Short mmCIF file of C-alpha atoms in Angstrom, two decimals:
data_model
loop_
_atom_site.label_atom_id
_atom_site.label_comp_id
_atom_site.label_asym_id
_atom_site.label_seq_id
_atom_site.Cartn_x
_atom_site.Cartn_y
_atom_site.Cartn_z
CA MET F 109 31.67 61.39 11.40
CA LYS F 110 30.64 59.63 14.56
CA ASN F 111 27.10 59.15 13.10
CA THR F 112 28.53 57.50 9.95
CA ILE F 113 30.75 54.80 12.16
CA ILE F 114 27.71 54.20 13.73
CA ILE F 115 25.27 53.56 10.77
CA LEU F 116 28.31 51.49 9.54
CA THR F 117 28.91 49.41 12.73
CA THR F 118 25.07 48.74 12.59
CA ILE F 119 24.79 47.78 9.28
CA LEU F 120 27.89 45.14 9.61
CA VAL F 121 26.43 43.82 12.66
CA THR F 122 23.44 43.31 10.68
CA SER F 123 24.77 41.60 7.90
CA ILE F 124 26.99 39.36 9.98
CA PHE F 125 23.53 38.28 12.03
CA LEU F 126 21.71 37.46 8.62
CA LEU F 127 24.52 35.43 7.09
CA SER F 128 24.90 33.82 10.70
CA CYS F 129 21.14 32.56 10.13
CA LYS F 130 21.04 31.45 6.94
CA PRO F 131 22.81 28.19 7.34
CA THR F 132 20.72 27.25 10.01
CA ASN F 133 17.07 28.30 8.07
CA GLU F 134 18.41 26.29 5.15
CA LYS F 135 18.76 23.05 7.42
CA ILE F 136 15.42 23.30 8.92
CA SER F 137 14.33 23.68 5.47
CA LYS F 138 15.71 20.42 4.19
CA ASN F 139 14.97 18.62 7.20
CA ILE F 140 11.31 19.72 6.70
CA LYS F 141 11.44 18.40 3.11
CA LYS F 142 12.82 15.48 4.09
CA THR F 143 9.78 14.39 6.61
CA ASP F 144 7.18 15.82 4.88
CA ILE F 145 8.12 12.86 1.92
CA LYS F 146 5.86 10.17 1.97
CA PRO F 147 6.53 6.67 0.05
CA LYS F 148 4.22 6.66 -3.06
CA ILE F 149 2.34 3.58 -4.19
CA ASN F 150 0.81 3.68 -8.12
CA ILE F 151 -2.86 2.03 -8.32
CA LEU F 152 -3.23 0.13 -11.43
CA PRO F 153 -6.30 -0.95 -12.84
CA LEU F 154 -5.87 -3.89 -14.93
CA GLY F 155 -8.95 -3.89 -17.28
CA ASP F 156 -12.32 -2.47 -16.28
CA VAL F 157 -12.35 -1.57 -12.66
CA SER F 158 -14.94 0.21 -10.54
CA PRO F 159 -13.80 3.70 -9.84
CA GLU F 160 -15.43 3.05 -6.60
CA TYR F 161 -13.20 0.23 -5.83
CA LEU F 162 -10.45 2.37 -7.06
CA ASN F 163 -11.16 5.31 -4.55
CA ILE F 164 -12.07 3.31 -1.58
CA ILE F 165 -8.53 1.30 -2.08
CA LYS F 166 -6.50 4.82 -2.38
CA ASN F 167 -8.33 5.97 0.78
CA SER F 168 -7.59 2.75 2.82
CA VAL F 169 -4.00 2.75 1.70
CA GLU F 170 -3.04 6.14 2.29
CA SER F 171 -4.65 6.13 5.77
CA PHE F 172 -3.38 2.99 6.95
CA TYR F 173 0.14 2.92 5.51
CA ASN F 174 0.86 6.70 5.39
CA TYR F 175 1.38 6.18 1.57
CA LYS F 176 0.70 8.84 -1.31
CA CYS F 177 -1.46 7.01 -3.52
CA GLU F 178 -2.08 7.59 -7.16
CA ILE F 179 -4.31 5.91 -9.55
CA LYS F 180 -2.99 5.13 -13.00
CA PRO F 181 -4.84 5.06 -16.15
CA ARG F 182 -6.21 1.55 -16.87
CA VAL F 183 -3.94 -1.00 -18.70
CA GLU F 184 -5.59 -3.67 -21.11
CA LEU F 185 -6.12 -7.23 -20.42
CA THR F 186 -3.68 -9.13 -22.58
CA ASP F 187 -3.39 -12.83 -23.73
CA ASP F 188 0.03 -13.31 -22.29
CA LEU F 189 -1.26 -12.99 -18.89
CA LEU F 190 -3.73 -15.91 -19.03
CA SER F 191 -3.54 -19.12 -17.33
CA LYS F 192 -2.61 -22.37 -18.89
CA SER F 193 -6.58 -23.12 -19.37
CA LYS F 194 -6.85 -19.40 -21.02
CA LYS F 195 -9.91 -19.22 -19.15
CA ARG F 196 -8.33 -17.07 -16.19
CA TYR F 197 -5.12 -14.83 -15.35
CA CYS F 198 -2.24 -15.71 -13.88
CA ALA F 199 -1.33 -13.76 -11.00
CA SER F 200 2.39 -14.82 -10.79
CA THR F 201 2.40 -13.56 -14.77
CA ILE F 202 0.86 -10.23 -13.88
CA LEU F 203 3.28 -9.56 -11.31
CA LYS F 204 6.42 -10.45 -13.56
CA LYS F 205 5.21 -8.24 -16.75
CA PHE F 206 4.53 -5.19 -14.42
CA ASP F 207 7.19 -5.35 -11.77
CA SER F 208 9.25 -2.40 -11.58
CA ASN F 209 11.50 -0.42 -9.03
CA GLN F 210 8.09 1.46 -8.12
CA ASN F 211 5.87 0.37 -5.65
CA LEU F 212 2.76 -0.87 -7.76
CA LEU F 213 -0.64 -2.28 -6.67
CA ILE F 214 -2.41 -3.61 -9.25
CA ILE F 215 -6.61 -3.79 -9.02
CA THR F 216 -8.66 -6.15 -11.74
CA GLU F 217 -12.31 -7.70 -11.58
CA ILE F 218 -11.21 -10.78 -13.41
CA ASP F 219 -10.27 -14.02 -11.68
CA ILE F 220 -6.92 -14.70 -10.73
CA THR F 221 -4.82 -17.90 -10.16
CA MET F 222 -2.04 -19.26 -9.01
CA LYS F 223 0.30 -22.69 -8.97
CA LYS F 224 -0.21 -24.38 -5.82
CA GLY F 225 1.24 -27.91 -5.39
CA MET F 226 0.01 -30.20 -7.99
CA ILE F 227 -3.10 -27.78 -8.86
CA ASP F 228 -2.06 -25.58 -11.80
CA GLU F 229 -4.82 -23.30 -11.30
CA TRP F 230 -5.40 -22.49 -8.08
CA GLY F 231 -8.07 -19.51 -7.52
CA ILE F 232 -6.71 -16.45 -5.26
CA LEU F 233 -7.67 -12.95 -3.98
CA GLY F 234 -4.33 -11.56 -4.35
CA LEU F 235 -0.55 -12.08 -4.70
CA GLY F 236 2.31 -9.83 -3.44
CA TYR F 237 6.19 -10.34 -3.58
CA ARG F 238 7.56 -10.56 -0.09
CA PRO F 239 9.64 -8.45 -0.21
CA GLY F 240 8.93 -6.37 -3.27
CA ASN F 241 7.45 -3.43 -4.86
CA THR F 242 4.45 -5.26 -6.92
CA CYS F 243 1.41 -6.76 -5.66
CA VAL F 244 -2.11 -7.69 -7.63
CA VAL F 245 -5.62 -7.91 -6.07
CA SER F 246 -8.57 -9.28 -7.97
CA THR F 247 -12.26 -8.64 -6.30
CA PHE F 248 -13.86 -11.40 -8.37
CA ARG F 249 -14.38 -13.79 -5.52
CA MET F 250 -15.22 -11.14 -3.03
CA LYS F 251 -18.60 -10.71 -4.49
CA LYS F 252 -20.72 -13.67 -4.16
CA ASN F 253 -24.25 -13.24 -1.86
CA VAL F 254 -22.79 -10.65 0.20
CA SER F 255 -23.64 -6.47 0.44
CA LYS F 256 -21.67 -4.03 -1.09
CA GLU F 257 -20.36 -2.87 2.40
CA ILE F 258 -18.72 -6.35 2.71
CA ILE F 259 -17.25 -6.39 -0.45
CA LYS F 260 -15.59 -3.32 0.01
CA GLU F 261 -14.32 -4.03 3.35
CA ARG F 262 -12.31 -7.09 1.52
CA VAL F 263 -11.09 -5.54 -0.78
CA GLU F 264 -9.53 -3.04 1.39
CA LYS F 265 -8.31 -5.91 3.69
CA VAL F 266 -7.09 -7.88 0.60
CA CYS F 267 -5.28 -4.82 -0.73
CA LEU F 268 -3.32 -3.86 2.80
CA HIS F 269 -2.44 -7.23 2.96
CA GLU F 270 -0.75 -7.73 -0.36
CA ILE F 271 1.32 -4.66 0.29
CA GLY F 272 2.00 -6.11 4.10
CA HIS F 273 3.92 -8.68 1.89
CA ASN F 274 5.46 -6.21 -0.33
CA LEU F 275 7.13 -4.84 2.79
CA GLY F 276 8.06 -7.91 4.05
CA LEU F 277 5.96 -9.57 6.43
CA GLU F 278 5.12 -13.39 6.21
CA HIS F 279 1.60 -15.11 6.82
CA CYS F 280 0.73 -14.17 10.65
CA ASP F 281 -0.04 -16.82 13.60
CA PHE F 282 0.64 -14.55 16.12
CA ASP F 283 -3.52 -13.15 16.34
CA ASN F 284 -6.33 -14.48 14.58
CA GLU F 285 -7.47 -10.80 13.92
CA CYS F 286 -4.29 -9.81 12.19
CA LEU F 287 -5.03 -8.87 8.63
CA MET F 288 -1.63 -10.78 7.76
CA ASN F 289 -3.40 -14.29 8.36
CA ASP F 290 -3.23 -16.49 5.70
CA ALA F 291 -6.78 -16.99 4.11
CA LYS F 292 -6.04 -20.59 3.64
CA GLY F 293 -8.56 -20.99 0.62
CA THR F 294 -11.56 -19.29 1.88
CA ILE F 295 -13.16 -15.87 2.14
CA LYS F 296 -14.46 -16.30 5.89
CA GLN F 297 -10.82 -15.86 7.26
CA ILE F 298 -10.98 -12.23 5.22
CA ASP F 299 -14.12 -11.51 7.26
CA LYS F 300 -12.92 -12.56 10.65
CA GLU F 301 -9.80 -9.96 10.51
CA LYS F 302 -9.53 -6.53 11.32
CA LYS F 303 -7.98 -3.57 9.44
CA TRP F 304 -5.53 -3.93 12.14
CA LEU F 305 -1.84 -5.10 12.45
CA CYS F 306 -1.21 -7.15 15.26
CA LYS F 307 2.29 -6.22 17.46
CA LYS F 308 4.35 -8.38 16.07
CA CYS F 309 3.71 -7.09 12.73
CA CYS F 310 3.84 -3.95 13.83
CA GLN F 311 7.56 -4.47 15.30
CA ILE F 312 8.90 -5.98 12.07
CA ILE F 313 7.72 -3.14 9.55
CA LYS F 314 8.40 -0.70 12.42
CA ARG F 315 5.17 0.60 12.78
CA PRO F 316 3.71 2.13 15.63
CA PHE F 317 1.43 -0.51 17.23
CA SER F 318 -2.51 0.59 17.80
CA PHE F 319 -5.20 -1.40 20.07
CA LYS F 320 -7.64 -3.10 18.47
CA HIS F 321 -10.36 -0.64 19.43
CA GLN F 322 -8.63 2.42 17.44
CA ASN F 323 -8.70 0.64 14.03
CA ASN F 324 -11.98 -1.18 13.98
#
């Protein structure tokens, strides 16, 4: 009888212990799941885009912004995206057509334009909503008389720049090496910049600030 009481007591204590642990373990599990979830951005090729560019962009965005990236199947260029001249494609029309509640980085190798002042078709490298979920980048104006390595760097910087606009960043005048500087119609500014956000821009998007030499 005594042994039976001891066994029953042991079982009861063990059950209480296990039950008391269960909520804590569930809570920990839920917290792990929450902290492990990364923002996701879809990379959408518009027309024919080099797989090399797509992979470079994917790796750069993932490491810089800590996004999870997925390269989506290419979509065709259609006439409804053409600019007024019917020779180039309108960046704002592209944004409107593909805008959704998902983060989307559209990549194309064709020339894109926007209206600027009295100029109906101002050739650009990229355009992004600020803030918003959608941006478009073109490699067309990045390739003239430069090496492949320079083209790759330009593609990375412009993509990171346009995503910065989506996150709410304006053009930066705090540091001329911050990648959020306004290109002002010249590729030279892109080449001067680093793959780096200045302290002011980091504070706006609540991102830890890193010194330049860590991110060059």
